[in-house]
Structure formats: C-alpha cells, structure tokens
Amino acid sequence: MLLYFKPGACSLASRIVLIELDLPFEAMAVDTQAGTTKAGADYRRINPKGYVPALAVAPGVIVTENPAVLQYLADHVPEAGLAPAAGTLDRVRLQEWLNFISAELHKAFGPYFHGDVLEGPEKARVEATLLRRIDDVEAGLSDGRPFLLGTVFSVADAYLFVVLHWTSFIGVDLARWPCISAFMTRMLARPAVRKALAAEGLLQDEAA
C-alpha cells in the first residue's frame, strides 16, 4: 500500500492505523497547495479532489476520504478489532463518530488553516463553533469510557486524536476538557501513535 499524506494532516490517522495493524506500506508526501507529490507527480491525477489522505491499495486503485480509508484498513485485518463487524449496531456507532469527526469537528478547524486572519465577530463565531464541537466530544466521553466505542480502541479514536491534536497549533488548551485530556494522554501512550507522530516530524524524541 502507498499512503499519500501531508505532515500533521488528517492522513496521520491512516498512518496510525497502518502501524497499529502492522501492515507494510510506503508513504509519499503531498504538497496540496502545489498539487504535487514529493516525487514530482501531479497529485490530482491520483486524487482529483486534491487533498489527503489517498491510499493506493492496488495498481490504479485509490481509496480516498478518511472515514472510508480507515474502515477499509480495519476491514483488511478484521481480527485486530479496530472496527466492529459490518451490519452491527456497534458498526453504526463507529460510523456515527467517523461522520461527526469528519463533517463537524474536522470542519470546525478549517478556518484556522485557510490562511486568513481571523478577527472580530468572525473570530468569535469560529471559536464558538469549534468549542461547541469539542464540548460534544467531551460529552461523548463523559461516562468514563477510555475510547469512543467503549473499552476498545478503534479507527475512530485515531481520527479523533489527530483532529484534536490540531489544538496545539492554534492555541486551544484541552485541559479545560478533562475527559478529552485523559483520552489524549492514553493515545499518546500508544506506540503506534508515537511512531506515526515521529515519522511526520511531530515527535522529535522518537525514531520514525
């Protein structure tokens, strides 16, 4: 498999899951603004939407969109239990979280990374939306569960960790959300998470 990624972007979740599953893969960095890969290829010929992740699973076969990539990987090694079986209510709960993270939480970070300076009422509106979505996650973890689906780590946790990790780039302190803070600590203790962060230059004290 070949993972097309941008350091620190949501594609980091796919890298975490690939490492968790011990799947052999290669990784190719993408400059999404220029639309080229590190090797100089036209990325839009690989993923016409122009963003990451994209996962080449066979010659000419590309999977895109984070929830789809993550579920594909989990189903590739079902015995690892990173996604409940298809057709079960637990699988629906996984899809609920993946869709929320993608459509609501991830999107709420968008204005911070578009290159525009946030000021005045617009800044207040953007901040309010983001904090409300983080509040939603805190509520979901408030029953003491260690992971989104309960006691078992899933691909949704990898995605959630990556998106919440972006708060470190925009100056939002997660300490105000105790359940989330505990979740992030648990995630940072996972060897696959640390290895993935190191591989993308986000954890300097670890070997990639």
Short mmCIF file of C-alpha atoms in Angstrom, two decimals:
data_model
loop_
_atom_site.label_atom_id
_atom_site.label_comp_id
_atom_site.label_asym_id
_atom_site.label_seq_id
_atom_site.Cartn_x
_atom_site.Cartn_y
_atom_site.Cartn_z
CA MET A 1 0.00 0.00 0.00
CA LEU A 2 1.04 3.58 -0.62
CA LEU A 3 -0.26 6.35 1.64
CA TYR A 4 -0.34 9.87 0.25
CA PHE A 5 -0.08 12.22 3.19
CA LYS A 6 0.62 15.74 4.36
CA PRO A 7 2.54 16.01 7.65
CA GLY A 8 0.18 16.59 10.55
CA ALA A 9 -2.94 16.49 8.38
CA CYS A 10 -5.82 14.07 8.86
CA SER A 11 -3.89 11.49 6.84
CA LEU A 12 -1.91 10.96 10.05
CA ALA A 13 -4.86 8.87 11.26
CA SER A 14 -4.35 6.45 8.38
CA ARG A 15 -0.66 6.17 9.24
CA ILE A 16 -1.51 5.39 12.87
CA VAL A 17 -3.90 2.64 11.82
CA LEU A 18 -1.47 1.17 9.29
CA ILE A 19 1.13 0.94 12.07
CA GLU A 20 -1.39 -0.43 14.59
CA LEU A 21 -2.25 -3.18 12.10
CA ASP A 22 1.40 -3.83 11.26
CA LEU A 23 0.61 -3.54 7.55
CA PRO A 24 3.51 -2.95 5.17
CA PHE A 25 3.18 0.39 3.43
CA GLU A 26 5.09 3.23 1.87
CA ALA A 27 4.29 6.90 2.33
CA MET A 28 4.50 9.76 -0.15
CA ALA A 29 4.28 13.37 1.00
CA VAL A 30 1.99 15.70 -0.90
CA ASP A 31 2.12 19.48 -1.33
CA THR A 32 -1.62 20.05 -1.55
CA GLN A 33 -1.23 23.73 -2.45
CA ALA A 34 1.06 22.99 -5.38
CA GLY A 35 -0.83 19.81 -6.22
CA THR A 36 2.32 17.71 -6.48
CA THR A 37 3.83 14.77 -4.66
CA LYS A 38 7.35 14.81 -3.24
CA ALA A 39 8.36 12.75 -6.26
CA GLY A 40 7.04 15.49 -8.56
CA ALA A 41 3.90 13.73 -9.76
CA ASP A 42 0.65 15.57 -10.44
CA TYR A 43 -1.35 14.66 -7.35
CA ARG A 44 -4.68 15.49 -8.96
CA ARG A 45 -4.13 12.59 -11.33
CA ILE A 46 -4.00 10.40 -8.22
CA ASN A 47 -6.79 12.10 -6.26
CA PRO A 48 -8.73 14.64 -8.35
CA LYS A 49 -10.07 16.23 -5.15
CA GLY A 50 -6.54 17.31 -4.33
CA TYR A 51 -6.46 16.61 -0.60
CA VAL A 52 -5.21 13.82 1.63
CA PRO A 53 -5.39 11.03 2.50
CA ALA A 54 -5.34 8.85 -0.56
CA LEU A 55 -4.41 5.21 -0.25
CA ALA A 56 -3.25 3.19 -3.24
CA VAL A 57 -4.32 -0.36 -2.47
CA ALA A 58 -3.52 -1.91 -5.85
CA PRO A 59 -2.26 -0.63 -9.21
CA GLY A 60 -4.73 2.01 -10.33
CA VAL A 61 -6.97 1.51 -7.27
CA ILE A 62 -7.15 4.51 -4.92
CA VAL A 63 -9.28 4.89 -1.80
CA THR A 64 -9.98 8.45 -0.60
CA GLU A 65 -11.88 10.15 2.26
CA ASN A 66 -10.67 9.49 5.77
CA PRO A 67 -13.68 7.52 7.09
CA ALA A 68 -13.56 5.26 4.02
CA VAL A 69 -9.79 4.74 4.21
CA LEU A 70 -9.91 3.97 7.93
CA GLN A 71 -12.74 1.46 7.58
CA TYR A 72 -11.05 -0.16 4.60
CA LEU A 73 -7.90 -0.68 6.66
CA ALA A 74 -9.82 -2.00 9.67
CA ASP A 75 -11.73 -4.47 7.49
CA HIS A 76 -8.46 -5.54 5.85
CA VAL A 77 -7.41 -7.06 9.18
CA PRO A 78 -10.73 -7.80 10.92
CA GLU A 79 -9.15 -9.95 13.61
CA ALA A 80 -7.44 -6.84 15.00
CA GLY A 81 -10.83 -5.47 16.05
CA LEU A 82 -10.28 -1.85 15.01
CA ALA A 83 -13.83 -1.72 13.64
CA PRO A 84 -16.92 -3.68 14.69
CA ALA A 85 -18.36 -6.13 12.19
CA ALA A 86 -20.38 -4.67 9.33
CA GLY A 87 -24.12 -4.79 9.88
CA THR A 88 -23.94 -4.50 13.66
CA LEU A 89 -25.17 -1.61 15.77
CA ASP A 90 -21.63 -1.15 17.03
CA ARG A 91 -20.51 -0.56 13.43
CA VAL A 92 -23.20 2.11 13.13
CA ARG A 93 -21.83 3.78 16.27
CA LEU A 94 -18.39 3.78 14.69
CA GLN A 95 -19.80 5.40 11.57
CA GLU A 96 -21.61 7.98 13.68
CA TRP A 97 -18.33 9.04 15.25
CA LEU A 98 -16.39 8.98 11.99
CA ASN A 99 -19.03 11.11 10.31
CA PHE A 100 -19.17 13.56 13.22
CA ILE A 101 -15.39 13.92 13.34
CA SER A 102 -15.22 14.44 9.57
CA ALA A 103 -18.25 16.63 8.97
CA GLU A 104 -18.36 18.65 12.18
CA LEU A 105 -15.17 18.61 14.26
CA HIS A 106 -12.67 18.49 11.39
CA LYS A 107 -14.62 21.15 9.50
CA ALA A 108 -14.65 23.41 12.56
CA PHE A 109 -10.85 23.63 12.38
CA GLY A 110 -10.91 24.61 8.72
CA PRO A 111 -10.99 28.41 9.15
CA TYR A 112 -7.80 28.28 11.22
CA PHE A 113 -5.83 26.72 8.37
CA HIS A 114 -7.13 28.63 5.36
CA GLY A 115 -4.51 31.34 5.65
CA ASP A 116 -6.92 34.18 6.50
CA VAL A 117 -6.51 36.26 9.64
CA LEU A 118 -9.44 35.72 12.00
CA GLU A 119 -10.60 38.91 13.67
CA GLY A 120 -13.60 40.43 15.44
CA PRO A 121 -17.02 38.80 15.11
CA GLU A 122 -15.76 36.24 12.61
CA LYS A 123 -13.08 35.05 15.03
CA ALA A 124 -15.66 34.81 17.82
CA ARG A 125 -18.03 32.82 15.61
CA VAL A 126 -15.33 30.39 14.50
CA GLU A 127 -14.11 29.87 18.07
CA ALA A 128 -17.63 29.32 19.36
CA THR A 129 -18.29 26.66 16.73
CA LEU A 130 -15.06 24.83 17.49
CA LEU A 131 -15.56 24.89 21.25
CA ARG A 132 -19.10 23.61 20.85
CA ARG A 133 -17.89 20.65 18.80
CA ILE A 134 -15.16 19.87 21.33
CA ASP A 135 -17.85 20.03 24.02
CA ASP A 136 -19.73 17.36 22.04
CA VAL A 137 -16.71 15.06 22.22
CA GLU A 138 -16.31 15.69 25.95
CA ALA A 139 -19.95 14.74 26.44
CA GLY A 140 -19.40 11.53 24.48
CA LEU A 141 -16.54 10.54 26.76
CA SER A 142 -18.14 11.76 29.98
CA ASP A 143 -19.31 8.32 31.10
CA GLY A 144 -15.69 7.37 31.74
CA ARG A 145 -15.16 5.24 28.66
CA PRO A 146 -11.49 5.18 27.61
CA PHE A 147 -12.28 5.19 23.89
CA LEU A 148 -15.13 6.38 21.69
CA LEU A 149 -16.76 2.95 21.39
CA GLY A 150 -16.11 1.95 24.99
CA THR A 151 -13.18 -0.10 26.20
CA VAL A 152 -11.71 -1.00 22.80
CA PHE A 153 -9.54 1.24 20.59
CA SER A 154 -10.98 1.78 17.11
CA VAL A 155 -10.11 3.67 13.95
CA ALA A 156 -12.38 6.49 15.14
CA ASP A 157 -10.02 7.10 18.05
CA ALA A 158 -7.10 7.53 15.68
CA TYR A 159 -9.03 10.12 13.68
CA LEU A 160 -10.24 11.93 16.79
CA PHE A 161 -6.73 12.11 18.22
CA VAL A 162 -5.31 13.64 15.05
CA VAL A 163 -8.00 16.30 14.77
CA LEU A 164 -7.83 17.24 18.45
CA HIS A 165 -4.04 17.38 18.20
CA TRP A 166 -4.51 20.41 15.93
CA THR A 167 -5.45 22.42 19.01
CA SER A 168 -1.73 22.55 19.78
CA PHE A 169 -1.23 24.58 16.60
CA ILE A 170 -3.96 27.14 17.24
CA GLY A 171 -3.50 27.79 20.96
CA VAL A 172 -6.55 25.97 22.35
CA ASP A 173 -5.76 24.27 25.67
CA LEU A 174 -7.51 20.92 26.03
CA ALA A 175 -7.04 20.99 29.81
CA ARG A 176 -10.49 22.54 30.16
CA TRP A 177 -11.98 19.22 28.96
CA PRO A 178 -10.85 16.57 31.49
CA CYS A 179 -12.22 13.54 29.64
CA ILE A 180 -10.60 14.64 26.41
CA SER A 181 -7.34 15.38 28.18
CA ALA A 182 -7.30 11.85 29.61
CA PHE A 183 -8.11 10.43 26.16
CA MET A 184 -5.23 12.32 24.56
CA THR A 185 -2.84 11.06 27.26
CA ARG A 186 -3.95 7.47 26.61
CA MET A 187 -3.48 7.93 22.88
CA LEU A 188 -0.02 9.45 23.25
CA ALA A 189 1.00 6.38 25.23
CA ARG A 190 0.25 4.08 22.29
CA PRO A 191 3.44 3.04 20.47
CA ALA A 192 1.75 3.30 17.04
CA VAL A 193 0.68 6.88 17.74
CA ARG A 194 4.17 7.88 18.84
CA LYS A 195 5.77 6.18 15.87
CA ALA A 196 3.37 7.89 13.46
CA LEU A 197 3.96 11.31 15.01
CA ALA A 198 7.71 10.79 14.83
CA ALA A 199 7.54 9.73 11.19
CA GLU A 200 5.91 13.05 10.33
CA GLY A 201 8.31 15.13 12.39
CA LEU A 202 5.82 15.81 15.17
CA LEU A 203 7.58 13.91 17.96
CA GLN A 204 11.24 14.68 17.85
CA ASP A 205 12.38 12.35 20.60
CA GLU A 206 11.19 9.18 18.89
CA ALA A 207 12.65 7.27 15.97
CA ALA A 208 10.45 7.09 12.89
#
